[in-house]
Amino acid sequence: MLSRFLLEPLRDPSFRHALAAVLALALAAGPIGVFVMLRRMSLVGDAMSHAILPGVAIMFLIAGSNVYAMTLGGIIAGLVIALLAGAISRATALHEDASLAVFLLVSLAVGIVIVTLKGIDIEQLMTFLFGETAAKMNPERLLVIAANATITLLGLALIYRPLVLGCVDPSYLRSVSRTEGFAHLTFLALLVLNLISAFHALGTLLGMAIIIIPASIARFWTRDLTGMIAIAVATALLAGFAGVVLAYHAGIPSGPAVTLFAGVLYIGSVLLGRVDGLIWRAFPGRHLEA
């Protein structure tokens, strides 16, 4: 019965597209999420996930539901918002997170106004907010998500060393190398790409879930960076697969389904995780004595 429940959807081409899209997103979102967490940019990432909405909405107003047009609009909007927030924080006393919070609210309002002017129906609005159902994922969205995942992994390989050092000791990195600024801007660009992919797969409201929840889960199981990345990717893959299967059978959007499974895994990690898990903290093992 279980095998039939899991394997029967594979006969549907749209389900295979949805599954491949979420799994490709998970491969890139895992390591991106770990660095977002280590750099304490979780709320920044959430703000940027909403900041891409005006660009997507403008392209939707111009070109309709063209996947490539909406992707381009989201990338431009995300990069512009990130650069503006950074510039304002450096030119004034306002911190970058506060600038992004302001842009988040304004961008969300602008996006909603644009979408409303287009006369969007309730089904399209639900797709914008929570993503497509697993039965409606098309090859164009899959191609965009796969391309963004490939670019992300190559980009992370390029900036991995300064990115890691920037998480550990940014002052030292600035004293010995001029790559800190380049690595930060490249990382922001890669984050925007993954937010666009998450928007196509899971919607604008829940897209950040597959980026930050698996990374938070990994933190409860290991302190090793490589281990955290591996656990984050594995968790994202598991939540993505289980969520898409549930979405297919229940006829619900993929965004809430994937997020719910990731949330269950997070709760389990809070309780059982070997690093600061509640049960391990309540019943610590014996320490060696001299």
Short mmCIF file of N, CA, C and O in Angstrom, two decimals, residues 150-274:
data_model
loop_
_atom_site.label_atom_id
_atom_site.label_comp_id
_atom_site.label_asym_id
_atom_site.label_seq_id
_atom_site.Cartn_x
_atom_site.Cartn_y
_atom_site.Cartn_z
N THR A 150 22.13 24.79 -10.79
CA THR A 150 23.46 24.58 -11.36
C THR A 150 24.35 25.80 -11.15
O THR A 150 25.50 25.69 -10.71
N ILE A 151 23.79 26.98 -11.44
CA ILE A 151 24.55 28.23 -11.24
C ILE A 151 24.92 28.40 -9.77
O ILE A 151 26.04 28.82 -9.43
N THR A 152 24.00 28.06 -8.88
CA THR A 152 24.25 28.21 -7.44
C THR A 152 25.40 27.34 -6.98
O THR A 152 26.30 27.80 -6.26
N LEU A 153 25.41 26.08 -7.38
CA LEU A 153 26.47 25.18 -6.94
C LEU A 153 27.83 25.59 -7.50
O LEU A 153 28.85 25.53 -6.80
N LEU A 154 27.85 26.04 -8.75
CA LEU A 154 29.10 26.52 -9.33
C LEU A 154 29.56 27.80 -8.63
O LEU A 154 30.75 27.99 -8.36
N GLY A 155 28.62 28.70 -8.35
CA GLY A 155 28.96 29.94 -7.67
C GLY A 155 29.48 29.71 -6.26
O GLY A 155 30.45 30.35 -5.83
N LEU A 156 28.86 28.79 -5.53
CA LEU A 156 29.34 28.48 -4.18
C LEU A 156 30.74 27.88 -4.21
O LEU A 156 31.55 28.16 -3.32
N ALA A 157 31.02 27.06 -5.20
CA ALA A 157 32.37 26.50 -5.34
C ALA A 157 33.39 27.61 -5.56
O ALA A 157 34.52 27.54 -5.07
N LEU A 158 32.99 28.65 -6.27
CA LEU A 158 33.89 29.76 -6.57
C LEU A 158 34.21 30.60 -5.33
O LEU A 158 35.35 31.03 -5.13
N ILE A 159 33.22 30.83 -4.48
CA ILE A 159 33.41 31.74 -3.34
C ILE A 159 33.45 30.99 -2.00
O ILE A 159 33.36 31.62 -0.93
N TYR A 160 33.62 29.68 -2.03
CA TYR A 160 33.50 28.89 -0.81
C TYR A 160 34.48 29.32 0.28
O TYR A 160 34.09 29.53 1.43
N ARG A 161 35.74 29.46 -0.07
CA ARG A 161 36.75 29.80 0.94
C ARG A 161 36.48 31.15 1.61
O ARG A 161 36.41 31.24 2.84
N PRO A 162 36.33 32.26 0.84
CA PRO A 162 36.04 33.53 1.52
C PRO A 162 34.69 33.53 2.23
O PRO A 162 34.52 34.22 3.24
N LEU A 163 33.74 32.74 1.73
CA LEU A 163 32.43 32.68 2.38
C LEU A 163 32.54 32.03 3.76
O LEU A 163 31.98 32.53 4.74
N VAL A 164 33.31 30.93 3.84
CA VAL A 164 33.50 30.26 5.12
C VAL A 164 34.28 31.16 6.08
O VAL A 164 33.90 31.32 7.26
N LEU A 165 35.35 31.75 5.60
CA LEU A 165 36.16 32.62 6.47
C LEU A 165 35.37 33.84 6.91
O LEU A 165 35.51 34.30 8.05
N GLY A 166 34.50 34.34 6.04
CA GLY A 166 33.65 35.47 6.41
C GLY A 166 32.67 35.13 7.50
O GLY A 166 32.28 35.99 8.30
N CYS A 167 32.25 33.87 7.58
CA CYS A 167 31.36 33.44 8.66
C CYS A 167 32.12 33.32 9.98
O CYS A 167 31.57 33.58 11.05
N VAL A 168 33.39 32.91 9.91
CA VAL A 168 34.18 32.67 11.12
C VAL A 168 34.82 33.95 11.65
O VAL A 168 34.70 34.28 12.83
N ASP A 169 35.50 34.69 10.77
CA ASP A 169 36.23 35.89 11.20
C ASP A 169 36.25 36.90 10.04
O ASP A 169 37.25 37.00 9.31
N PRO A 170 35.18 37.66 9.86
CA PRO A 170 35.14 38.61 8.75
C PRO A 170 36.20 39.71 8.83
O PRO A 170 36.69 40.17 7.81
N SER A 171 36.58 40.09 10.04
CA SER A 171 37.60 41.14 10.19
C SER A 171 38.95 40.65 9.66
O SER A 171 39.66 41.39 8.97
N TYR A 172 39.29 39.41 9.98
CA TYR A 172 40.54 38.85 9.48
C TYR A 172 40.51 38.73 7.96
O TYR A 172 41.50 39.03 7.28
N LEU A 173 39.37 38.30 7.42
CA LEU A 173 39.25 38.18 5.96
C LEU A 173 39.48 39.53 5.28
O LEU A 173 40.19 39.61 4.28
N ARG A 174 38.89 40.59 5.84
CA ARG A 174 39.08 41.92 5.25
C ARG A 174 40.53 42.38 5.35
O ARG A 174 41.00 43.14 4.50
N SER A 175 41.26 41.92 6.38
CA SER A 175 42.65 42.36 6.56
C SER A 175 43.61 41.65 5.63
O SER A 175 44.69 42.17 5.33
N VAL A 176 43.27 40.44 5.16
CA VAL A 176 44.20 39.67 4.34
C VAL A 176 43.75 39.53 2.89
O VAL A 176 44.51 39.08 2.04
N SER A 177 42.51 39.93 2.58
CA SER A 177 42.00 39.73 1.22
C SER A 177 40.95 40.78 0.89
O SER A 177 40.29 41.33 1.79
N ARG A 178 40.82 41.06 -0.38
CA ARG A 178 39.80 41.99 -0.85
C ARG A 178 38.58 41.28 -1.43
O ARG A 178 37.76 41.90 -2.11
N THR A 179 38.48 39.99 -1.17
CA THR A 179 37.40 39.20 -1.76
C THR A 179 36.12 39.22 -0.92
O THR A 179 35.11 38.65 -1.34
N GLU A 180 36.15 39.83 0.27
CA GLU A 180 34.99 39.78 1.15
C GLU A 180 33.76 40.42 0.51
O GLU A 180 32.67 39.86 0.54
N GLY A 181 33.96 41.60 -0.09
CA GLY A 181 32.83 42.28 -0.72
C GLY A 181 32.31 41.50 -1.92
O GLY A 181 31.08 41.37 -2.10
N PHE A 182 33.22 40.98 -2.74
CA PHE A 182 32.81 40.20 -3.91
C PHE A 182 32.05 38.95 -3.48
O PHE A 182 31.02 38.61 -4.06
N ALA A 183 32.56 38.27 -2.44
CA ALA A 183 31.90 37.05 -1.97
C ALA A 183 30.51 37.36 -1.43
O ALA A 183 29.55 36.60 -1.67
N HIS A 184 30.37 38.46 -0.71
CA HIS A 184 29.07 38.82 -0.13
C HIS A 184 28.06 39.14 -1.23
O HIS A 184 26.91 38.66 -1.19
N LEU A 185 28.47 39.93 -2.21
CA LEU A 185 27.56 40.28 -3.31
C LEU A 185 27.19 39.05 -4.14
O LEU A 185 26.04 38.89 -4.55
N THR A 186 28.18 38.19 -4.38
CA THR A 186 27.89 36.96 -5.12
C THR A 186 26.92 36.08 -4.35
O THR A 186 26.00 35.49 -4.93
N PHE A 187 27.13 36.00 -3.04
CA PHE A 187 26.22 35.19 -2.22
C PHE A 187 24.80 35.75 -2.26
O PHE A 187 23.82 34.99 -2.34
N LEU A 188 24.66 37.07 -2.20
CA LEU A 188 23.33 37.68 -2.29
C LEU A 188 22.67 37.35 -3.63
O LEU A 188 21.47 37.08 -3.69
N ALA A 189 23.47 37.39 -4.71
CA ALA A 189 22.93 37.06 -6.03
C ALA A 189 22.46 35.60 -6.08
O ALA A 189 21.40 35.30 -6.63
N LEU A 190 23.25 34.70 -5.50
CA LEU A 190 22.87 33.29 -5.46
C LEU A 190 21.63 33.08 -4.60
O LEU A 190 20.77 32.25 -4.93
N LEU A 191 21.52 33.83 -3.51
CA LEU A 191 20.33 33.75 -2.67
C LEU A 191 19.09 34.19 -3.45
O LEU A 191 18.03 33.56 -3.36
N VAL A 192 19.23 35.26 -4.23
CA VAL A 192 18.10 35.72 -5.05
C VAL A 192 17.69 34.65 -6.06
O VAL A 192 16.49 34.39 -6.26
N LEU A 193 18.68 34.01 -6.70
CA LEU A 193 18.36 32.94 -7.66
C LEU A 193 17.55 31.83 -6.99
O LEU A 193 16.59 31.31 -7.56
N ASN A 194 17.95 31.45 -5.78
CA ASN A 194 17.24 30.39 -5.09
C ASN A 194 15.87 30.83 -4.60
O ASN A 194 14.94 30.02 -4.54
N LEU A 195 15.72 32.10 -4.28
CA LEU A 195 14.41 32.61 -3.92
C LEU A 195 13.47 32.59 -5.13
O LEU A 195 12.28 32.32 -4.99
N ILE A 196 14.02 32.87 -6.31
CA ILE A 196 13.22 32.77 -7.54
C ILE A 196 12.79 31.33 -7.77
O ILE A 196 11.62 31.04 -8.08
N SER A 197 13.72 30.39 -7.61
CA SER A 197 13.38 28.98 -7.77
C SER A 197 12.33 28.56 -6.75
O SER A 197 11.38 27.83 -7.08
N ALA A 198 12.51 29.00 -5.51
CA ALA A 198 11.55 28.66 -4.46
C ALA A 198 10.18 29.27 -4.77
O ALA A 198 9.14 28.65 -4.49
N PHE A 199 10.17 30.47 -5.35
CA PHE A 199 8.90 31.08 -5.75
C PHE A 199 8.18 30.22 -6.78
O PHE A 199 6.97 29.97 -6.67
N HIS A 200 8.91 29.75 -7.77
CA HIS A 200 8.28 28.92 -8.81
C HIS A 200 7.78 27.59 -8.25
O HIS A 200 6.76 27.08 -8.70
N ALA A 201 8.50 27.03 -7.28
CA ALA A 201 8.13 25.71 -6.77
C ALA A 201 7.15 25.77 -5.61
O ALA A 201 6.24 24.94 -5.52
N LEU A 202 7.34 26.75 -4.71
CA LEU A 202 6.61 26.74 -3.45
C LEU A 202 5.81 28.02 -3.19
O LEU A 202 5.10 28.10 -2.18
N GLY A 203 5.93 29.03 -4.04
CA GLY A 203 5.20 30.27 -3.83
C GLY A 203 6.00 31.29 -3.05
O GLY A 203 7.02 30.97 -2.42
N THR A 204 5.55 32.53 -3.08
CA THR A 204 6.33 33.62 -2.48
C THR A 204 6.27 33.63 -0.96
O THR A 204 7.20 34.05 -0.29
N LEU A 205 5.18 33.14 -0.35
CA LEU A 205 5.06 33.19 1.10
C LEU A 205 5.88 32.10 1.79
O LEU A 205 6.42 32.32 2.88
N LEU A 206 6.00 30.93 1.18
CA LEU A 206 6.64 29.79 1.83
C LEU A 206 7.93 29.35 1.15
O LEU A 206 8.51 28.33 1.53
N GLY A 207 8.39 30.11 0.16
CA GLY A 207 9.59 29.71 -0.57
C GLY A 207 10.82 29.64 0.31
O GLY A 207 11.69 28.79 0.12
N MET A 208 10.90 30.51 1.31
CA MET A 208 12.09 30.53 2.18
C MET A 208 12.18 29.30 3.07
O MET A 208 13.26 28.99 3.60
N ALA A 209 11.08 28.56 3.20
CA ALA A 209 11.05 27.42 4.12
C ALA A 209 12.08 26.37 3.77
O ALA A 209 12.79 25.85 4.64
N ILE A 210 12.19 26.02 2.49
CA ILE A 210 13.11 24.95 2.09
C ILE A 210 14.56 25.41 2.14
O ILE A 210 15.49 24.60 2.02
N ILE A 211 14.78 26.70 2.31
CA ILE A 211 16.14 27.21 2.46
C ILE A 211 16.57 27.23 3.91
O ILE A 211 17.67 26.77 4.25
N ILE A 212 15.71 27.72 4.81
CA ILE A 212 16.16 27.95 6.18
C ILE A 212 15.81 26.80 7.14
O ILE A 212 16.57 26.53 8.07
N ILE A 213 14.69 26.09 6.94
CA ILE A 213 14.33 25.03 7.88
C ILE A 213 15.33 23.87 7.86
O ILE A 213 15.79 23.42 8.92
N PRO A 214 15.72 23.33 6.68
CA PRO A 214 16.73 22.26 6.69
C PRO A 214 18.05 22.68 7.32
O PRO A 214 18.71 21.87 8.00
N ALA A 215 18.46 23.92 7.10
CA ALA A 215 19.70 24.41 7.72
C ALA A 215 19.57 24.45 9.24
O ALA A 215 20.51 24.11 9.96
N SER A 216 18.41 24.88 9.72
CA SER A 216 18.18 24.91 11.17
C SER A 216 18.16 23.50 11.75
O SER A 216 18.64 23.27 12.86
N ILE A 217 17.61 22.55 11.00
CA ILE A 217 17.62 21.14 11.43
C ILE A 217 19.05 20.63 11.56
O ILE A 217 19.42 19.98 12.55
N ALA A 218 19.87 20.94 10.57
CA ALA A 218 21.26 20.46 10.57
C ALA A 218 22.03 20.96 11.79
O ALA A 218 22.90 20.26 12.31
N ARG A 219 21.68 22.15 12.25
CA ARG A 219 22.39 22.74 13.40
C ARG A 219 22.20 21.92 14.67
O ARG A 219 23.03 21.99 15.59
N PHE A 220 21.13 21.14 14.76
CA PHE A 220 20.88 20.32 15.94
C PHE A 220 21.59 18.97 15.89
O PHE A 220 21.52 18.21 16.85
N TRP A 221 22.28 18.67 14.78
CA TRP A 221 22.89 17.36 14.65
C TRP A 221 24.42 17.40 14.55
O TRP A 221 25.08 16.40 14.83
N THR A 222 24.99 18.52 14.16
CA THR A 222 26.45 18.59 14.04
C THR A 222 26.91 20.04 14.09
O THR A 222 26.13 20.96 13.80
N ARG A 223 28.18 20.22 14.47
CA ARG A 223 28.80 21.54 14.42
C ARG A 223 29.76 21.65 13.24
O ARG A 223 30.30 22.72 12.99
N ASP A 224 29.97 20.56 12.54
CA ASP A 224 30.88 20.54 11.39
C ASP A 224 30.18 21.14 10.17
O ASP A 224 29.04 20.76 9.85
N LEU A 225 30.85 22.05 9.47
CA LEU A 225 30.23 22.74 8.34
C LEU A 225 29.85 21.77 7.23
O LEU A 225 28.72 21.82 6.70
N THR A 226 30.76 20.89 6.87
CA THR A 226 30.46 19.91 5.82
C THR A 226 29.29 19.03 6.22
O THR A 226 28.40 18.73 5.40
N GLY A 227 29.28 18.61 7.48
CA GLY A 227 28.16 17.79 7.97
C GLY A 227 26.85 18.54 7.93
O GLY A 227 25.80 17.97 7.58
N MET A 228 26.88 19.82 8.30
CA MET A 228 25.65 20.62 8.27
C MET A 228 25.10 20.74 6.85
O MET A 228 23.88 20.64 6.62
N ILE A 229 25.98 20.96 5.89
CA ILE A 229 25.54 21.07 4.50
C ILE A 229 24.93 19.75 4.03
O ILE A 229 23.86 19.73 3.40
N ALA A 230 25.59 18.63 4.37
CA ALA A 230 25.07 17.32 3.95
C ALA A 230 23.71 17.04 4.58
O ALA A 230 22.78 16.57 3.90
N ILE A 231 23.56 17.32 5.86
CA ILE A 231 22.28 17.08 6.54
C ILE A 231 21.20 18.01 6.01
O ILE A 231 20.04 17.60 5.81
N ALA A 232 21.55 19.27 5.74
CA ALA A 232 20.57 20.21 5.20
C ALA A 232 20.07 19.76 3.84
O ALA A 232 18.86 19.81 3.55
N VAL A 233 20.98 19.31 2.98
CA VAL A 233 20.57 18.83 1.66
C VAL A 233 19.69 17.59 1.79
O VAL A 233 18.64 17.49 1.14
N ALA A 234 20.11 16.63 2.64
CA ALA A 234 19.32 15.41 2.81
C ALA A 234 17.94 15.71 3.36
O ALA A 234 16.93 15.14 2.92
N THR A 235 17.86 16.63 4.32
CA THR A 235 16.57 16.99 4.90
C THR A 235 15.68 17.68 3.87
O THR A 235 14.48 17.40 3.80
N ALA A 236 16.26 18.58 3.09
CA ALA A 236 15.49 19.27 2.06
C ALA A 236 14.98 18.29 1.01
O ALA A 236 13.84 18.39 0.54
N LEU A 237 15.81 17.31 0.64
CA LEU A 237 15.39 16.29 -0.32
C LEU A 237 14.23 15.46 0.24
O LEU A 237 13.24 15.20 -0.46
N LEU A 238 14.35 15.05 1.51
CA LEU A 238 13.30 14.24 2.12
C LEU A 238 12.00 15.02 2.24
O LEU A 238 10.92 14.51 1.87
N ALA A 239 12.07 16.25 2.75
CA ALA A 239 10.86 17.07 2.89
C ALA A 239 10.26 17.39 1.53
O ALA A 239 9.03 17.41 1.37
N GLY A 240 11.13 17.63 0.52
CA GLY A 240 10.64 17.92 -0.82
C GLY A 240 9.90 16.75 -1.42
O GLY A 240 8.80 16.90 -1.97
N PHE A 241 10.48 15.55 -1.31
CA PHE A 241 9.84 14.35 -1.86
C PHE A 241 8.51 14.07 -1.17
O PHE A 241 7.48 13.88 -1.81
N ALA A 242 8.54 14.04 0.17
CA ALA A 242 7.32 13.73 0.92
C ALA A 242 6.25 14.80 0.70
O ALA A 242 5.06 14.48 0.55
N GLY A 243 6.66 16.06 0.64
CA GLY A 243 5.69 17.13 0.44
C GLY A 243 5.02 17.08 -0.92
O GLY A 243 3.81 17.29 -1.05
N VAL A 244 5.81 16.81 -1.97
CA VAL A 244 5.24 16.75 -3.31
C VAL A 244 4.29 15.56 -3.45
O VAL A 244 3.24 15.66 -4.10
N VAL A 245 4.64 14.42 -2.83
CA VAL A 245 3.74 13.26 -2.86
C VAL A 245 2.42 13.60 -2.17
O VAL A 245 1.33 13.30 -2.68
N LEU A 246 2.50 14.22 -0.99
CA LEU A 246 1.28 14.63 -0.28
C LEU A 246 0.47 15.63 -1.10
O LEU A 246 -0.75 15.52 -1.19
N ALA A 247 1.15 16.60 -1.70
CA ALA A 247 0.46 17.60 -2.51
C ALA A 247 -0.27 16.97 -3.68
O ALA A 247 -1.38 17.37 -4.04
N TYR A 248 0.35 15.97 -4.28
CA TYR A 248 -0.27 15.30 -5.43
C TYR A 248 -1.54 14.57 -5.02
O TYR A 248 -2.59 14.72 -5.66
N HIS A 249 -1.47 13.80 -3.95
CA HIS A 249 -2.63 13.01 -3.53
C HIS A 249 -3.73 13.89 -2.94
O HIS A 249 -4.92 13.60 -3.12
N ALA A 250 -3.35 14.96 -2.23
CA ALA A 250 -4.35 15.80 -1.57
C ALA A 250 -4.85 16.93 -2.46
O ALA A 250 -5.83 17.59 -2.13
N GLY A 251 -4.15 17.17 -3.59
CA GLY A 251 -4.56 18.25 -4.49
C GLY A 251 -4.34 19.63 -3.90
O GLY A 251 -5.10 20.56 -4.18
N ILE A 252 -3.30 19.77 -3.07
CA ILE A 252 -3.00 21.05 -2.44
C ILE A 252 -1.70 21.60 -3.03
O ILE A 252 -0.94 20.88 -3.66
N PRO A 253 -1.43 22.90 -2.85
CA PRO A 253 -0.16 23.46 -3.34
C PRO A 253 1.04 22.80 -2.68
O PRO A 253 0.97 22.34 -1.53
N SER A 254 2.15 22.77 -3.40
CA SER A 254 3.36 22.12 -2.88
C SER A 254 3.97 22.88 -1.72
O SER A 254 4.58 22.27 -0.83
N GLY A 255 3.84 24.21 -1.71
CA GLY A 255 4.48 25.02 -0.67
C GLY A 255 4.10 24.61 0.74
O GLY A 255 4.96 24.29 1.56
N PRO A 256 2.80 24.60 1.09
CA PRO A 256 2.43 24.19 2.45
C PRO A 256 2.80 22.75 2.77
O PRO A 256 3.20 22.45 3.90
N ALA A 257 2.68 21.84 1.78
CA ALA A 257 2.98 20.43 2.03
C ALA A 257 4.45 20.23 2.37
O ALA A 257 4.80 19.55 3.35
N VAL A 258 5.34 20.81 1.58
CA VAL A 258 6.78 20.68 1.83
C VAL A 258 7.15 21.33 3.16
O VAL A 258 7.93 20.78 3.95
N THR A 259 6.57 22.49 3.43
CA THR A 259 6.88 23.21 4.67
C THR A 259 6.42 22.42 5.89
O THR A 259 7.12 22.37 6.92
N LEU A 260 5.26 21.78 5.82
CA LEU A 260 4.77 20.98 6.94
C LEU A 260 5.71 19.81 7.24
O LEU A 260 6.02 19.55 8.42
N PHE A 261 6.15 19.10 6.21
CA PHE A 261 7.07 17.99 6.44
C PHE A 261 8.40 18.49 7.01
O PHE A 261 8.97 17.87 7.91
N ALA A 262 8.89 19.60 6.50
CA ALA A 262 10.12 20.17 7.04
C ALA A 262 9.93 20.58 8.50
O ALA A 262 10.83 20.40 9.34
N GLY A 263 8.75 21.11 8.82
CA GLY A 263 8.45 21.48 10.20
C GLY A 263 8.43 20.30 11.14
O GLY A 263 8.91 20.37 12.28
N VAL A 264 7.88 19.17 10.69
CA VAL A 264 7.88 17.95 11.50
C VAL A 264 9.31 17.48 11.77
O VAL A 264 9.65 17.11 12.90
N LEU A 265 10.14 17.50 10.74
CA LEU A 265 11.54 17.11 10.92
C LEU A 265 12.27 18.07 11.86
O LEU A 265 13.13 17.65 12.64
N TYR A 266 11.91 19.34 11.81
CA TYR A 266 12.53 20.33 12.70
C TYR A 266 12.17 20.05 14.16
O TYR A 266 13.03 20.08 15.05
N ILE A 267 10.88 19.77 14.41
CA ILE A 267 10.45 19.47 15.78
C ILE A 267 11.17 18.23 16.31
O ILE A 267 11.63 18.18 17.46
N GLY A 268 11.28 17.20 15.44
CA GLY A 268 12.00 16.00 15.85
C GLY A 268 13.46 16.29 16.17
O GLY A 268 14.02 15.73 17.12
N SER A 269 14.08 17.19 15.42
CA SER A 269 15.48 17.53 15.66
C SER A 269 15.64 18.34 16.93
O SER A 269 16.63 18.18 17.66
N VAL A 270 14.70 19.22 17.23
CA VAL A 270 14.74 19.98 18.48
C VAL A 270 14.71 19.04 19.68
O VAL A 270 15.40 19.25 20.68
N LEU A 271 13.94 17.96 19.55
CA LEU A 271 13.82 17.01 20.66
C LEU A 271 14.99 16.04 20.71
O LEU A 271 15.54 15.77 21.79
N LEU A 272 15.40 15.51 19.55
CA LEU A 272 16.33 14.39 19.51
C LEU A 272 17.74 14.75 19.05
O LEU A 272 18.63 13.90 19.09
N GLY A 273 17.95 15.97 18.56
CA GLY A 273 19.25 16.35 18.01
C GLY A 273 20.39 16.17 19.01
O GLY A 273 20.25 16.46 20.20
N ARG A 274 21.52 15.67 18.49
CA ARG A 274 22.68 15.39 19.36
C ARG A 274 23.39 16.66 19.81
O ARG A 274 24.18 16.63 20.75
#
